[in-house]
C-alpha positions as a printed Julia matrix, in Angstrom:
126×3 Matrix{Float64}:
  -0.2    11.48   12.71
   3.26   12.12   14.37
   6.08   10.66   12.75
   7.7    10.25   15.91
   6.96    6.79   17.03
   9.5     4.66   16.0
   8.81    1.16   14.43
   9.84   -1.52   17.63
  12.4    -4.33   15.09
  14.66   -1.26   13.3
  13.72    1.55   14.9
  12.7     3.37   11.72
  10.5     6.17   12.04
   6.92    6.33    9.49
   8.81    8.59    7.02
  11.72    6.42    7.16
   9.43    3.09    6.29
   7.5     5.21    3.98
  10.42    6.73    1.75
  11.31    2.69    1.94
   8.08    1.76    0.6
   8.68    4.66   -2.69
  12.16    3.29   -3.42
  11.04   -0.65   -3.22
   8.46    0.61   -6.06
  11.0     1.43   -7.82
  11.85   -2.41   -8.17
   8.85   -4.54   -6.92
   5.45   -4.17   -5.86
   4.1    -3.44   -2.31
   1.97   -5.64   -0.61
  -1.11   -4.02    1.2
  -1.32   -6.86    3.41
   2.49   -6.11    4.04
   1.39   -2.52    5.15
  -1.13   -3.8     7.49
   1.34   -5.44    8.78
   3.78   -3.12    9.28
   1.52   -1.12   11.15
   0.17   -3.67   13.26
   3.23   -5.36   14.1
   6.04   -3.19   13.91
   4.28   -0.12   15.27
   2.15   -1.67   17.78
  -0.73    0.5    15.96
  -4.8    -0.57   16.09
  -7.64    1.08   15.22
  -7.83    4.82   14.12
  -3.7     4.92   14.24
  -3.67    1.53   12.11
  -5.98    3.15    9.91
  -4.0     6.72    9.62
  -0.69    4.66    8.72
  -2.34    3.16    6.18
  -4.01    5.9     4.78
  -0.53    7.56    4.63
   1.47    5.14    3.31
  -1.14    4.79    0.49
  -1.16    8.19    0.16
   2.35    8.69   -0.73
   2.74    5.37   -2.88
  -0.34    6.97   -5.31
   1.46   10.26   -5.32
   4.55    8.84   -6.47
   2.55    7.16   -8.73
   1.84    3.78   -7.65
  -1.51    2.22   -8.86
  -3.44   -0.67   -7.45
  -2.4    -4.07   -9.01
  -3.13   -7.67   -8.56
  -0.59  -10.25  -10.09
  -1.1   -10.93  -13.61
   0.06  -14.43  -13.88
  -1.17  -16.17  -17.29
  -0.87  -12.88  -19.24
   1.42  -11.09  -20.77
   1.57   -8.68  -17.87
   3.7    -8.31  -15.12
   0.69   -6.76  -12.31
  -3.32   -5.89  -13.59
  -4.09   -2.61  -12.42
  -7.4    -2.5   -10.24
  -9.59    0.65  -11.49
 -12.5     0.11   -9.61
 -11.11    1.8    -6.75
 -11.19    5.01   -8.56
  -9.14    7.47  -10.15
  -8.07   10.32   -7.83
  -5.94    9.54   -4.87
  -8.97   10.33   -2.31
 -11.01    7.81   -4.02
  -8.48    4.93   -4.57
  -7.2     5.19   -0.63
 -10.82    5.91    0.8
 -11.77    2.57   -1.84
  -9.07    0.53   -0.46
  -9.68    1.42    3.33
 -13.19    0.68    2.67
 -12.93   -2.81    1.36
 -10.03   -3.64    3.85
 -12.71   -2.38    7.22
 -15.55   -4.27    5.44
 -13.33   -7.88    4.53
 -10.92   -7.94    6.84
  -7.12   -8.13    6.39
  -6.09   -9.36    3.07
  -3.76  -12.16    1.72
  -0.4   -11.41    0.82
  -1.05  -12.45   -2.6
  -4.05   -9.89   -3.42
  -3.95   -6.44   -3.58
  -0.33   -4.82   -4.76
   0.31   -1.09   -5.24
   3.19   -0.95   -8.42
   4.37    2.05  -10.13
   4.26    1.73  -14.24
   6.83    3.84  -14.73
   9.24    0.82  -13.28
   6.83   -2.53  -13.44
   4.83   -4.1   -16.48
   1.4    -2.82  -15.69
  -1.78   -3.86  -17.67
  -5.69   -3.1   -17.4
  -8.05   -5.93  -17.07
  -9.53   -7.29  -20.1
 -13.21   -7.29  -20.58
C-alpha cells in the first residue's frame, strides 16, 4: 500500500495516523470500528484498499503489542482480552478481517485493540 495518499480532514499521511494509533495505546484503547472509519472516511478508501489499511494498522498495533479487548465493565478489569482470534499476529488480523467481511462494520463499543503494558488487561473467565 503506498503511504502517499494523504487522509482528506488533516492531511496526515497512513504512517502519520498509524504512529498516532501506537502512541494513543499508550493511554487508551483503539476502536476497530474507529479504524474502519478512518479508512473509509478520511481516506476515501473501499474495498481491497479499505481492507489493506486495516490490515496495516492492525498489523502495527499487535506488533507494538496491542491485543484484542472488549470493555470489561462489571469486573475488576479495565478491557477483556479476546483470544479466540488467535495468537500470532497473522492469525489475530486475518481473525479480525474475517469476522469484520462476514458481520459487517462493528459498533464503536465492541472490539478494542489495548496494549497491557499501559491498560488493565484481563482474560475471560470460564
Amino acid at each position: 500500500m503506498t503511504n502517499e495518499r494523504r487522509e482528506k480532514f488533516d492531511g496526515q499521511t497512513i504512517n502519520q495516523v498509524i504512529t498516532g494509533y501506537l502512541d494513543e495505546l499508550k493511554s487508551d484503547g483503539i476502536a476497530f470500528a474507529g479504524i474502519i472509519d478512518e479508512g473509509r472516511r478520511g481516506f476515501e478508501f473501499s474495498g481491497e484498499e479499505l481492507i489493506d489499511f486495516v490490515r496495516d494498522c492492525l498489523t502495527a498495533m499487535i506488533e507494538a503489542g496491542a491485543k484484542p479487548v472488549e470493555g470489561g465493565g462489571g469486573t475488576r478489569y479495565t478491557w477483556i482480552e479476546q483470544p479466540q482470534y488467535g495468537s500470532t499476529t497473522k492469525e489475530i488480523v486475518d481473525n479480525v478481517i474475517a469476522e469484520w467481511l462476514a458481520k459487517g462494520d462493528p459498533d464503536h463499543g465492541g472490539l478494542w485493540f489495548a496494549s497491557p503494558q499501559f491498560q488493565h488487561i484481563g482474560r475471560p473467565e470460564g
